[in-house]
C-alpha positions as semicolon CSV with decimal commas, in nm:
position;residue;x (nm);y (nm);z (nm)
1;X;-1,637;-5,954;3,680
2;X;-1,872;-5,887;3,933
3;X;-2,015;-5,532;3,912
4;X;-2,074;-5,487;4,288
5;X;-1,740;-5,482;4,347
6;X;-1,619;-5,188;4,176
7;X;-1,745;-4,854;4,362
8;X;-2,029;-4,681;4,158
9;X;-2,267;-4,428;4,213
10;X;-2,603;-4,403;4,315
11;X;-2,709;-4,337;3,940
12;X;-2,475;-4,552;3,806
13;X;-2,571;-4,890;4,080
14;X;-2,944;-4,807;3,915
15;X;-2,820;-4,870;3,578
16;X;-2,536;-5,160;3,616
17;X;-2,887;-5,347;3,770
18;X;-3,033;-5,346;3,364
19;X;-2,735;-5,513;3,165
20;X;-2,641;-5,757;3,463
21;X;-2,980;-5,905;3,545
22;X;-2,989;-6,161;3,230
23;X;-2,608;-6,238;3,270
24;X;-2,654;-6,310;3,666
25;X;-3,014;-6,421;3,653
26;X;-2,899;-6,740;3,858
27;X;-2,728;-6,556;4,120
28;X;-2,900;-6,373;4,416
29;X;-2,959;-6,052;4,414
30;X;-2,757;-5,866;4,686
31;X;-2,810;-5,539;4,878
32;X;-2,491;-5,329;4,837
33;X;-2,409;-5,268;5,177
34;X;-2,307;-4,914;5,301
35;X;-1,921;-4,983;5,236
36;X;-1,936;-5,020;4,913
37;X;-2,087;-4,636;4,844
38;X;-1,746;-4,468;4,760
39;X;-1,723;-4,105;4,955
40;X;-1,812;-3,903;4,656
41;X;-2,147;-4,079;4,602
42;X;-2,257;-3,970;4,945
43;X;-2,312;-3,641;4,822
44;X;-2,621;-3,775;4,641
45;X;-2,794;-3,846;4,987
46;X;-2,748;-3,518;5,131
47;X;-2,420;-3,231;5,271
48;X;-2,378;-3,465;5,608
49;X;-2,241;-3,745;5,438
50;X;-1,949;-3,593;5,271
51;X;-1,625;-3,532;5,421
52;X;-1,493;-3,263;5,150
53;X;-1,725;-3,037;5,066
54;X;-1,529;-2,921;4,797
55;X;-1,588;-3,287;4,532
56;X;-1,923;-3,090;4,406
57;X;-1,672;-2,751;4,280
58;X;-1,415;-3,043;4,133
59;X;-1,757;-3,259;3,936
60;X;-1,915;-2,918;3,797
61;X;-1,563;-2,830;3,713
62;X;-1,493;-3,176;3,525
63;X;-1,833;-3,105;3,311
64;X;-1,781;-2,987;2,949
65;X;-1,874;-2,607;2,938
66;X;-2,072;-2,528;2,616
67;X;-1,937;-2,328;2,373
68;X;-2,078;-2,022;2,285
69;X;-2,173;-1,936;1,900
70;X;-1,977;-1,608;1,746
71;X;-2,087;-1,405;1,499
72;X;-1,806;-1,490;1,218
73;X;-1,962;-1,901;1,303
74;X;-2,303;-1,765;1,239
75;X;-2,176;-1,582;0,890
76;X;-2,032;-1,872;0,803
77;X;-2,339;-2,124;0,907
78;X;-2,552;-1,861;0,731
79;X;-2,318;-1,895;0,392
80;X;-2,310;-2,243;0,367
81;X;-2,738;-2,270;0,415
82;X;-2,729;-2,029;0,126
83;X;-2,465;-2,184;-0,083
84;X;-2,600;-2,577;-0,032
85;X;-2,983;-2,474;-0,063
86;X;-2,910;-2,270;-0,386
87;X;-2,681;-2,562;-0,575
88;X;-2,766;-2,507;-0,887
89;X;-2,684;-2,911;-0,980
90;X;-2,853;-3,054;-0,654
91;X;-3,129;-2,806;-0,572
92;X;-3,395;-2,942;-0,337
93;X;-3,364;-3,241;-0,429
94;X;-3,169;-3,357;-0,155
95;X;-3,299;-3,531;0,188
96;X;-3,269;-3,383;0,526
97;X;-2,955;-3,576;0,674
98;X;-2,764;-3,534;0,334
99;X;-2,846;-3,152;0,337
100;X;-2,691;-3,074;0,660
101;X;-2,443;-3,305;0,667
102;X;-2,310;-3,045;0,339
103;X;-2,320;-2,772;0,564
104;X;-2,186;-2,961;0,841
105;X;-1,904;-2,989;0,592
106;X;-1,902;-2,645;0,428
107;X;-1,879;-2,551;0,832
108;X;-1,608;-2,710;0,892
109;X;-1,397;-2,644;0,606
110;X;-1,412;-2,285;0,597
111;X;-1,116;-2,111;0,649
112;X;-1,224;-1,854;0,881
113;X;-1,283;-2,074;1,137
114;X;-0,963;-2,236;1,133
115;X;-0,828;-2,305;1,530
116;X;-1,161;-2,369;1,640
117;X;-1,307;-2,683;1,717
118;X;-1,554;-2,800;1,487
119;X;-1,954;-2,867;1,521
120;X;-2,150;-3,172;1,440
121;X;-2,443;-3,154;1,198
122;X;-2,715;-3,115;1,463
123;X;-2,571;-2,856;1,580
124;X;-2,567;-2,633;1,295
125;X;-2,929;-2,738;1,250
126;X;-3,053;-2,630;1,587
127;X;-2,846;-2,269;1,542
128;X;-2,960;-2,230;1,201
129;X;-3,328;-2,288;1,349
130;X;-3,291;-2,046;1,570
131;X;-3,146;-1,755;1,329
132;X;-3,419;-1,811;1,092
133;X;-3,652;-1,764;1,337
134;X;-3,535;-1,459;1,465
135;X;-3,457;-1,290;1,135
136;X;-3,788;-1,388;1,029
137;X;-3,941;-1,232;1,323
138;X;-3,716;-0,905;1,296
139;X;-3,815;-0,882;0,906
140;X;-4,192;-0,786;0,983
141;X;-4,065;-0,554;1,296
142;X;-3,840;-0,385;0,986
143;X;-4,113;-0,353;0,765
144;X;-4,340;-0,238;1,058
145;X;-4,066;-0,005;1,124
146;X;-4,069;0,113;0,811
147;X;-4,407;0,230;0,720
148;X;-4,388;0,425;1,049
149;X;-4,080;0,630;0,887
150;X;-4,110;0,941;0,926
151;X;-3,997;1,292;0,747
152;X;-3,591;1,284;0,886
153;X;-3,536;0,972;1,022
154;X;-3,261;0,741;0,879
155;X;-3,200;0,409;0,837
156;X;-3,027;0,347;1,176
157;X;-3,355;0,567;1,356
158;X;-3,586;0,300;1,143
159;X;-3,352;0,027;1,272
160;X;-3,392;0,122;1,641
161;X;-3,788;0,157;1,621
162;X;-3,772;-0,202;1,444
163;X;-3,583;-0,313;1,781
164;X;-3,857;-0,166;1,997
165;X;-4,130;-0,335;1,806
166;X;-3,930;-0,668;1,808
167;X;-3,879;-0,629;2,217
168;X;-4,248;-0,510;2,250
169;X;-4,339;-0,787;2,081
170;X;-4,165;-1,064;2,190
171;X;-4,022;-0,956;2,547
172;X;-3,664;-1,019;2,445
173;X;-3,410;-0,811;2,275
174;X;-3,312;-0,886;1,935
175;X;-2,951;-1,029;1,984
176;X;-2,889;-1,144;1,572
177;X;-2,860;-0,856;1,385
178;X;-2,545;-0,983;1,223
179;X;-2,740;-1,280;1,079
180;X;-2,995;-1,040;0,995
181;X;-2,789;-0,813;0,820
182;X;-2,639;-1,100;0,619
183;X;-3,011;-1,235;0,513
184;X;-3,222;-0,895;0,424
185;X;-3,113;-0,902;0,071
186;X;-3,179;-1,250;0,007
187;X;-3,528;-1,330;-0,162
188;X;-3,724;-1,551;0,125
189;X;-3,635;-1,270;0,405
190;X;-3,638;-0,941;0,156
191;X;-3,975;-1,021;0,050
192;X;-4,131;-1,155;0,411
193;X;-4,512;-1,138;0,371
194;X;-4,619;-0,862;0,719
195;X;-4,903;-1,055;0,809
196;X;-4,717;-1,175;1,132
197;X;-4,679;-0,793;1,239
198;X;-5,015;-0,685;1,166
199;X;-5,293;-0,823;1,377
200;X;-5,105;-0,708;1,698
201;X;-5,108;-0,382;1,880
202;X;-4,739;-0,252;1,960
203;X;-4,630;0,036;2,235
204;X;-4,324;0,222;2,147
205;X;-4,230;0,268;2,514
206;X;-4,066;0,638;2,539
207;X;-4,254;0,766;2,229
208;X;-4,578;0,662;2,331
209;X;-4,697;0,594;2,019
210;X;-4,849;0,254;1,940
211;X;-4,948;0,097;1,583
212;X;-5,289;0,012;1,447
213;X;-5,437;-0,325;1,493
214;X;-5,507;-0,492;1,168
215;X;-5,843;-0,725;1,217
216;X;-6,190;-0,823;0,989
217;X;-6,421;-0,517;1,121
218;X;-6,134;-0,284;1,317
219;X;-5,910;-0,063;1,081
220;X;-5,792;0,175;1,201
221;X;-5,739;0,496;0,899
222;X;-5,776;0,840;0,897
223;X;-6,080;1,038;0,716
224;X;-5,991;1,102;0,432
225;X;-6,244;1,350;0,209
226;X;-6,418;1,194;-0,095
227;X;-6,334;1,185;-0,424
228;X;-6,537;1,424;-0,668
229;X;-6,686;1,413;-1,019
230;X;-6,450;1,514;-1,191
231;X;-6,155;1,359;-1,016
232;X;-6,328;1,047;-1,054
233;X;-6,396;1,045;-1,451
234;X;-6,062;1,216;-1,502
235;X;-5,886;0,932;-1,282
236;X;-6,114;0,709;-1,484
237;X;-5,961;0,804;-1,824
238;X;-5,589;0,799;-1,656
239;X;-5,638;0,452;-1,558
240;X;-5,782;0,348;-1,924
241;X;-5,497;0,533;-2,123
242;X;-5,242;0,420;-1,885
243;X;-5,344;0,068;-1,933
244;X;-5,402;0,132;-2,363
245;X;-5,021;0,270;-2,310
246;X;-4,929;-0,047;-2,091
247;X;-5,081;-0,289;-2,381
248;X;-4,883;-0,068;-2,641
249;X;-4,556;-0,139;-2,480
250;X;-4,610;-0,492;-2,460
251;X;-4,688;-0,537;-2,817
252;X;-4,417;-0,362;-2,914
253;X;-4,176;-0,542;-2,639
254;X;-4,282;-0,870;-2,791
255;X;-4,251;-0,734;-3,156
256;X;-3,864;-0,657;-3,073
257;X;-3,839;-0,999;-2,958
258;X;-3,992;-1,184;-3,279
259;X;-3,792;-0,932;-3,477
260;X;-3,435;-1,005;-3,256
261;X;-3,521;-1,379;-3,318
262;X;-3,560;-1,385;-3,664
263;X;-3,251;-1,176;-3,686
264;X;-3,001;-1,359;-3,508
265;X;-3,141;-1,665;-3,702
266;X;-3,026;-1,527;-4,056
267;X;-2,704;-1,356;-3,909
268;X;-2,586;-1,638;-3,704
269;X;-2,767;-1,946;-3,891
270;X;-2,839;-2,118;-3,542
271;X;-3,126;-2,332;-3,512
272;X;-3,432;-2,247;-3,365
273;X;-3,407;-2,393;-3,006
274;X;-3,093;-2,208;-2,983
275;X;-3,302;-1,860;-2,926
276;X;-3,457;-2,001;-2,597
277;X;-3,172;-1,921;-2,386
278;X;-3,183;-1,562;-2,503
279;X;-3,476;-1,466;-2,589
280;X;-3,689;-1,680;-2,427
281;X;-3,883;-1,841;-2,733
282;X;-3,962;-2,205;-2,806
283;X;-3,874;-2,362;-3,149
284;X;-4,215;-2,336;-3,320
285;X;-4,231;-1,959;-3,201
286;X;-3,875;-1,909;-3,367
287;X;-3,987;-2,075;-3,698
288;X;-4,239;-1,865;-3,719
289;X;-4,108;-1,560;-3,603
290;X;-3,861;-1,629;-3,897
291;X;-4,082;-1,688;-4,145
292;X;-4,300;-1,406;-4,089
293;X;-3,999;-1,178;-4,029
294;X;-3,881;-1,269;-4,395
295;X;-4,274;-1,254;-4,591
296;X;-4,295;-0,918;-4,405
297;X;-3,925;-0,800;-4,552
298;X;-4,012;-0,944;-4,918
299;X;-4,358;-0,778;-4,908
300;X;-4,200;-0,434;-4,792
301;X;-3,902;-0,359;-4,963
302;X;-3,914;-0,651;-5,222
303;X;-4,039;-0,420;-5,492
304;X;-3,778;-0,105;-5,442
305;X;-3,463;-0,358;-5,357
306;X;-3,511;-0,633;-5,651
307;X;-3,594;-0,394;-5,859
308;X;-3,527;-0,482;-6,210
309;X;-3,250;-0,169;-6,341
310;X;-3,406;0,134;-6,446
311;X;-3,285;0,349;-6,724
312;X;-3,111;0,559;-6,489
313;X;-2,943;0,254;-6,313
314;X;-2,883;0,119;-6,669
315;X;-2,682;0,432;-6,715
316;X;-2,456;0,418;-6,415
317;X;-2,387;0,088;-6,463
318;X;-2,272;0,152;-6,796
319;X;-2,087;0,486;-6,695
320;X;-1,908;0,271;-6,449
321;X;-1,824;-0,005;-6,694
322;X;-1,622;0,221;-6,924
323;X;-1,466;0,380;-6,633
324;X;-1,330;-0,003;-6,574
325;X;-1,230;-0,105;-6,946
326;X;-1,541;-0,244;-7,045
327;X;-1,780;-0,022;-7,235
328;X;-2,124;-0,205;-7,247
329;X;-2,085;-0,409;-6,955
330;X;-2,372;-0,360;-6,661
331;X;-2,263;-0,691;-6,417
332;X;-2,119;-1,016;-6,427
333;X;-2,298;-1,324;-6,357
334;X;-2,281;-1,637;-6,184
335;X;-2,423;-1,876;-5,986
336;X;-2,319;-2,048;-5,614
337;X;-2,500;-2,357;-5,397
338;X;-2,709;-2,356;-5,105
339;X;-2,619;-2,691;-4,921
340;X;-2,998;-2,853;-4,823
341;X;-2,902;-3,069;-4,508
342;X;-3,305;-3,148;-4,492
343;X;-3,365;-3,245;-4,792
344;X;-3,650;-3,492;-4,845
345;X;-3,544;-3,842;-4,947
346;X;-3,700;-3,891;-5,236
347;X;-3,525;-3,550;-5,400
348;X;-3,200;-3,650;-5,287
349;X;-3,095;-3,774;-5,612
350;X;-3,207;-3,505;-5,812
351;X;-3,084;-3,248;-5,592
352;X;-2,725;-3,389;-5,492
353;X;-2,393;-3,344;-5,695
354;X;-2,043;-3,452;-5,704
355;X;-1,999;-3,332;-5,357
356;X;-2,246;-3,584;-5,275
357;X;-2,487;-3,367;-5,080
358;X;-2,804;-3,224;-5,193
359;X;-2,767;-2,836;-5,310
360;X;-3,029;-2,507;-5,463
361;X;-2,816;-2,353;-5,728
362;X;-2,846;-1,940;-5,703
363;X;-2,774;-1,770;-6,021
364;X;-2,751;-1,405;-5,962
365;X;-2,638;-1,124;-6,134
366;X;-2,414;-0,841;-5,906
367;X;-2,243;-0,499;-6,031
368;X;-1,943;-0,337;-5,866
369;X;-2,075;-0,187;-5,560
370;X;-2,219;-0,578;-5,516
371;X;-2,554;-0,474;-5,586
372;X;-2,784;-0,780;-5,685
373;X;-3,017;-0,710;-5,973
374;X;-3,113;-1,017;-6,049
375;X;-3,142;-1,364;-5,796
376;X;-3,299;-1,652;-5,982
377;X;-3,312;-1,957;-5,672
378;X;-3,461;-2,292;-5,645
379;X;-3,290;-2,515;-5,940
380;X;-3,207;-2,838;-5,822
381;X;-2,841;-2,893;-5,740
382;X;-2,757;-3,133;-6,061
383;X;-2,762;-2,842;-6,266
384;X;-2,473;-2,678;-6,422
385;X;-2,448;-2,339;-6,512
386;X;-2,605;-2,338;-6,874
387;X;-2,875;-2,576;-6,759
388;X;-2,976;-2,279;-6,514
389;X;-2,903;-2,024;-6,768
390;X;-3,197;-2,204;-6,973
391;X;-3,432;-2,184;-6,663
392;X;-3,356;-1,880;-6,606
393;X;-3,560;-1,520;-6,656
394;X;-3,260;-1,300;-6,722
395;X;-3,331;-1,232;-7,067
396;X;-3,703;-1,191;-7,046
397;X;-3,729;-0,818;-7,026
398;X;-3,518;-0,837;-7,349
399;X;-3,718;-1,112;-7,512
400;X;-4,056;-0,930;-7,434
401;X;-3,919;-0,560;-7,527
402;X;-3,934;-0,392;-7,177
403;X;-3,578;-0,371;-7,148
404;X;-3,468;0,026;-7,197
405;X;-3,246;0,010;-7,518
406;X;-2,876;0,052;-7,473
407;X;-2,604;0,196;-7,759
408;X;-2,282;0,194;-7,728
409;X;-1,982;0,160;-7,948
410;X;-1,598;-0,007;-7,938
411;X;-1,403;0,005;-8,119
412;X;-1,588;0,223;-8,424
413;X;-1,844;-0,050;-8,396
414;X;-2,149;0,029;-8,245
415;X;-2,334;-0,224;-8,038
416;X;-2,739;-0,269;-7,907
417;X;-2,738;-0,465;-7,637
418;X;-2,557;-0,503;-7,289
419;X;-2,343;-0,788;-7,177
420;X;-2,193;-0,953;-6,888
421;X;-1,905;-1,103;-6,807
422;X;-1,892;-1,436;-6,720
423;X;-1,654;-1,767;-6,676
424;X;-1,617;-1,976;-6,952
425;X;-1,879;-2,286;-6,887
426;X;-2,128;-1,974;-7,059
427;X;-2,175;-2,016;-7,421
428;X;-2,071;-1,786;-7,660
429;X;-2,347;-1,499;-7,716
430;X;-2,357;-1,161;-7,757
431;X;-2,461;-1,089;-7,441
432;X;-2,168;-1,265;-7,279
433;X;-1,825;-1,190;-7,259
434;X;-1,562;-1,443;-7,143
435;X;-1,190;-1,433;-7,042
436;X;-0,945;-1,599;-7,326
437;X;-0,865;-1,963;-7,183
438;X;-0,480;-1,981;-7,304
439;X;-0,391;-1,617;-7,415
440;X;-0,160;-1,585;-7,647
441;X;0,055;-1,269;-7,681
442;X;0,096;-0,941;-7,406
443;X;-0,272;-0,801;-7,553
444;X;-0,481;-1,118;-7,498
445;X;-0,289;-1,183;-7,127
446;X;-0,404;-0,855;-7,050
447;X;-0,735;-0,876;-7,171
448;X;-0,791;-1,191;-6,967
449;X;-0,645;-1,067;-6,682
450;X;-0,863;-0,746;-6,660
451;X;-1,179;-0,937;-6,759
452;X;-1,123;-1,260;-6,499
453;X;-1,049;-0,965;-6,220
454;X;-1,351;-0,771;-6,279
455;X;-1,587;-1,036;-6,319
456;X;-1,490;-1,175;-5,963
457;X;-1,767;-0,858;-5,883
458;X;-2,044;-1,109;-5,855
459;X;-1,799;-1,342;-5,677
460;X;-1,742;-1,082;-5,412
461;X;-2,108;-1,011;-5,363
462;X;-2,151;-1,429;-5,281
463;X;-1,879;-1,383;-5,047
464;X;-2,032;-1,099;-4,851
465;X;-2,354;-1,238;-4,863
466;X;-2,267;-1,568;-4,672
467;X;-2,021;-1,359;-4,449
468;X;-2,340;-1,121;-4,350
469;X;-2,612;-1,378;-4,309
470;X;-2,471;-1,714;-4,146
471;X;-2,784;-1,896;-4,229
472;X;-2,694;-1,887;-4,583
473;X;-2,334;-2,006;-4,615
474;X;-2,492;-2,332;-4,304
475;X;-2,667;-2,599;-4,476
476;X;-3,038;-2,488;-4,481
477;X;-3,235;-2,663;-4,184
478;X;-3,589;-2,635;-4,323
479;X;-3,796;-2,880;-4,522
480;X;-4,014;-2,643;-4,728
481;X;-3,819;-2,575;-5,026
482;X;-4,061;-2,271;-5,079
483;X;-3,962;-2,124;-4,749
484;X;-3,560;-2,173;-4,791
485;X;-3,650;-1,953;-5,097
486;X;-3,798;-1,694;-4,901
487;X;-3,539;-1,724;-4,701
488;X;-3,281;-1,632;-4,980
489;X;-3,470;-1,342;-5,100
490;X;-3,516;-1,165;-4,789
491;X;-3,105;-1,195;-4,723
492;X;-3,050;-1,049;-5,071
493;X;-3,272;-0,749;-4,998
494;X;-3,139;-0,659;-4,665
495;X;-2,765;-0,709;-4,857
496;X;-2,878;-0,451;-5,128
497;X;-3,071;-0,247;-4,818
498;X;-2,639;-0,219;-4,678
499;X;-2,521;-0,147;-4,985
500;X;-2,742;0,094;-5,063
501;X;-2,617;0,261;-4,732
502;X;-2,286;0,207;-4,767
503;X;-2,224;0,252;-5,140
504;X;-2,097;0,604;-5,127
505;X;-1,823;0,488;-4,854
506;X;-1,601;0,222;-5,052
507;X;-1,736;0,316;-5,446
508;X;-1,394;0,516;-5,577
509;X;-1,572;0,555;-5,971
510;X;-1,721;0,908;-6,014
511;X;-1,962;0,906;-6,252
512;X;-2,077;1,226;-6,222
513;X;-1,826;1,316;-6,499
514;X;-2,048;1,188;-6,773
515;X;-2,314;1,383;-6,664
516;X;-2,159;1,741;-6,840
517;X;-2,263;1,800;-7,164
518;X;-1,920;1,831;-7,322
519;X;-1,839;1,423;-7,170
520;X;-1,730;1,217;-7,417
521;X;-1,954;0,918;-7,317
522;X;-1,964;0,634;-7,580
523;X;-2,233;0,413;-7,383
524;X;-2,611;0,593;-7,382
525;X;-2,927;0,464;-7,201
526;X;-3,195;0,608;-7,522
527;X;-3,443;0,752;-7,304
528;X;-3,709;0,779;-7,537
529;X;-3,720;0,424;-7,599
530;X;-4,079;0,309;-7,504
531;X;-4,094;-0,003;-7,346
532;X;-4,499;-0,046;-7,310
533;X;-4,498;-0,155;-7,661
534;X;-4,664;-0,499;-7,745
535;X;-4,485;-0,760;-7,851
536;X;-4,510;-1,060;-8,073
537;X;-4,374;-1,388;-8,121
538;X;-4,199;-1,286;-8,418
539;X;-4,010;-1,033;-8,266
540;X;-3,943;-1,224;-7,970
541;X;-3,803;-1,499;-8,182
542;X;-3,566;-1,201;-8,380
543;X;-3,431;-1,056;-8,039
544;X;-3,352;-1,389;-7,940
545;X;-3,160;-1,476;-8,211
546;X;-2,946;-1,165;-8,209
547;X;-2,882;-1,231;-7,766
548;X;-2,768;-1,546;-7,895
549;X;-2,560;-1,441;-8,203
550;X;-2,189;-1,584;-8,167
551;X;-2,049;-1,350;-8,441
552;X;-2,118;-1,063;-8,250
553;X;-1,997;-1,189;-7,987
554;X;-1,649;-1,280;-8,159
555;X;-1,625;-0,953;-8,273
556;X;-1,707;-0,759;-7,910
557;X;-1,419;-0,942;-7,806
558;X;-1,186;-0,870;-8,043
559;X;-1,287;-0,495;-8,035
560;X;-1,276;-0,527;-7,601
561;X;-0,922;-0,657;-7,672
């Protein structure tokens, strides 16, 4: 089709020339002639040549007009920059043309704009261009504004003098307070760095007042008089204590922290990168914070809280045995496993059981109020119960004669030496007492049933243990055998350090009955029995026949039943 034939404008005969001039390269190039100018592209030559002179109203007319931004488009264009440059999965790592196309998106999806016709990405990009610079402008103006506050004046007097130093400054009125409203609080405009204000000398029109100009070698300040002497050295020593004070605060702050660490360790049992999060600490810093935390509780209260019973616990214990059937009795005793998920592979065989995971066997010894007097930890999980009794130091203070001596009688008979209950994997000594496997007759059913239910004392105390410190009843995650241990004793002395606080609140026994002199209490602590006296190996071997005597302890239970 031949493009000359068609009627174009002046403009548009200029551009059909470009396309056409391979295409018709052969052809001669013709002059349009004056007929072939349509009416309407006269007007491009000058007002004579048109016959209407009302076609320029109907082009201009024909034109797009350009819509106008609202505020509610700019809230919105100002919630979707903050939304899509704060994405907490994307971030900044996102290129140009993918970023606004998001807002572009976020724009047009929002439902407060709904009706209106919708804007391209470039478009939001050269609006949000010109917000930010005007609210970053405004933002020194406000902080301008602000230092020039006087006694009185509120926020919307501080807001006009901010619009006078924006106009002074720029020549234009500030048009975008909306925007600027919606960005104050937000970090980058908040926090907006003055140096743009200062440097330049504003008027403040009607007030005829005019800020300082900020420059190397012109600062403007008022006299002030000079600090003396003494306000000097005493502002001196301020500044030094405040600072001592300052350091104080940290340490402590950072104490709390270690401390909070370690403790949420034991009560939880989480591992040690699961503190970050919360308390802002790395592994290492957790391990250690836990193993300090636990040296620093067996050094402290290790003494007062594994204390071995004195006389005077020795006689409560007792008092509160007879109370509960069994005169004599001061605990019961048994033992429970620590699973060892760590364990090194060349122990697992000697530490791993039946259950087929290695195990540290914990033989303890716990009274009614689940005190623990006596925590013997670190046997290797093979063992049974008598192969830990063998290992174990429970006897010593009996064997070496610094255990307080104990009389007490049942039955007519009179007896020297405390027992425990236990299960029935104990042997037979006079020191234990076990239930009756298969009773036989209404006395031996009862006998067995009172025994089995008050010997589930040191059964209880396991049970609140693990329940209180997580990290215990969770298969140990450390590989130092020696620290697991430490581990164990601290949580036992902070359980006796709770029961010690809470013992008056769930113990129902009142022993304070046996402490009148007309009681008729057949269980005595002797008192005067001195217990720095040196032994030998001939008396140890003569106490340790009689703990182990199985007559006597035939006859205890026959006189218990």
């Amino acid at each position: 089709m031949d493009p000359y034939t068609q009627h174009y404008s002046f403009q548009n005969l200029l551009n059909s020339q470009q396309p056409y001039t391979q295409n018709h390269f052969s052809q001669p190039l013709r002059e349009p002639s004056i007929d072939t100018v349509s009416t309407s592209d006269a007007s491009v030559f000058g007002p004579e040549g048109t016959e209407d002179g009302n076609e320029d109203a109907e082009t201009v007319s024909n034109r797009k007009e350009r819509r106008k931004w609202t505020p509610t488009e700019d809230g919105v264009l100002i919630s979707a920059w903050l939304n899509t440059s704060k994405d907490p999965v994307v971030g900044n790592e996102q290129k140009a043309n993918a970023f606004w196309q998001r807002i572009a998106a976020y724009f047009a999806a929002s439902p407060k704009l709904a009706g209106l016709q919708k804007r391209d990405r470039t478009c939001c990009k050269q609006r949000w261009a010109k917000i930010n610079e005007a609210v970053s402008r405004f933002v020194g103006c406000y902080v301008a504004a602000t230092k020039q506050r006087s006694s009185g004046q509120n926020e919307d007097d501080v807001l006009k003098i901010a619009h006078q130093i924006f106009y002074n400054d720029y020549k234009v009125k500030f048009t975008m307070e909306h925007a600027w409203l919606e960005l104050r609080h937000d970090q980058k405009w908040c926090g907006a760095s003055t140096d743009k204000v200062q440097g330049k000398r504003r008027k403040l029109g009607d007030q005829g007042s005019q800020s300082a100009t900020y420059g190397p070698g012109n600062h403007v300040e008022d006299e002030a008089r000079p600090v003396g002497v003494k306000a000097s050295k005493a502002k001196g020593k301020s500044s030094v204590s405040k600072q001592a004070s300052l350091e104080e605060k940290e340490k402590e702050r950072k104490d709390f922290q270690n401390a909070t660490a370690a403790i949420r360790m034991m009560a939880y049992g989480c591992p040690a990168d699961a503190v970050d999060e919360y308390l802002r600490l790395g592994e290492t810093t957790a391990l250690l914070c836990l193993e300090h935390f636990v040296q620093g509780i067996i050094n402290l209260f290790g003494d007062e809280y594994l204390r071995r019973p004195t006389p005077e616990d020795l006689q409560r214990l007792l008092d509160i045995g007879e109370i509960r059937g069994f005169p004599g009795m001061i605990g019961s005793i048994d033992c429970m496993h620590w699973e060892w998920k760590n364990c090194p592979t060349a122990w697992k065989g000697q530490y791993t059981r039946g259950s087929g995971k290695p195990t540290i066997v914990l033989e303890a010894v716990a009274s009614q109020d689940l005190w623990i007097w006596h925590a013997f930890f670190g046997p290797p999980g093979t063992l049974n119960d008598i192969n830990v009794l063998d290992r174990s130091p429970v006897f010593d203070d009996i064997l070496q004669g610094r255990a307080p001596k104990v009389n007490y009688i049942v039955n007519g008979h009179e007896y020297h030496l405390a027992y425990y209950l236990t299960d029935g994997i104990y042997p037979k000594w006079a020191t234990f007492v076990q239930s009756i496997p298969l009773p036989q007759g209404s006395k031996a059913t009862l006998f067995a049933t009172h025994q089995e239910a008050v010997r589930k004392d040191v059964e209880r105390a396991f049970g609140v243990l693990q329940a209180r410190f997580a990290i215990v009843k969770n298969p140990a995650l450390l590989w130092d055998k020696i620290k697991i241990g430490k581990i164990m004793r601290a949580c036992i002395i902070l359980h006796n350090m709770i029961v010690e606080d809470e013992r008056d609140g769930y113990t129902h026994f009142d022993v304070s009955v046996f402490e009148q002199p007309e009681s008729n209490r057949s269980s005595e602590v002797d008192f005067t029995f001195s217990t720095d006296m040196p032994s030998n190996l001939g008396n140890m071997m003569a106490i340790r026949n009689q703990i182990r005597d199985r007559k006597i302890n035939q006859q205890l239970k026959a006189d218990l039943d």
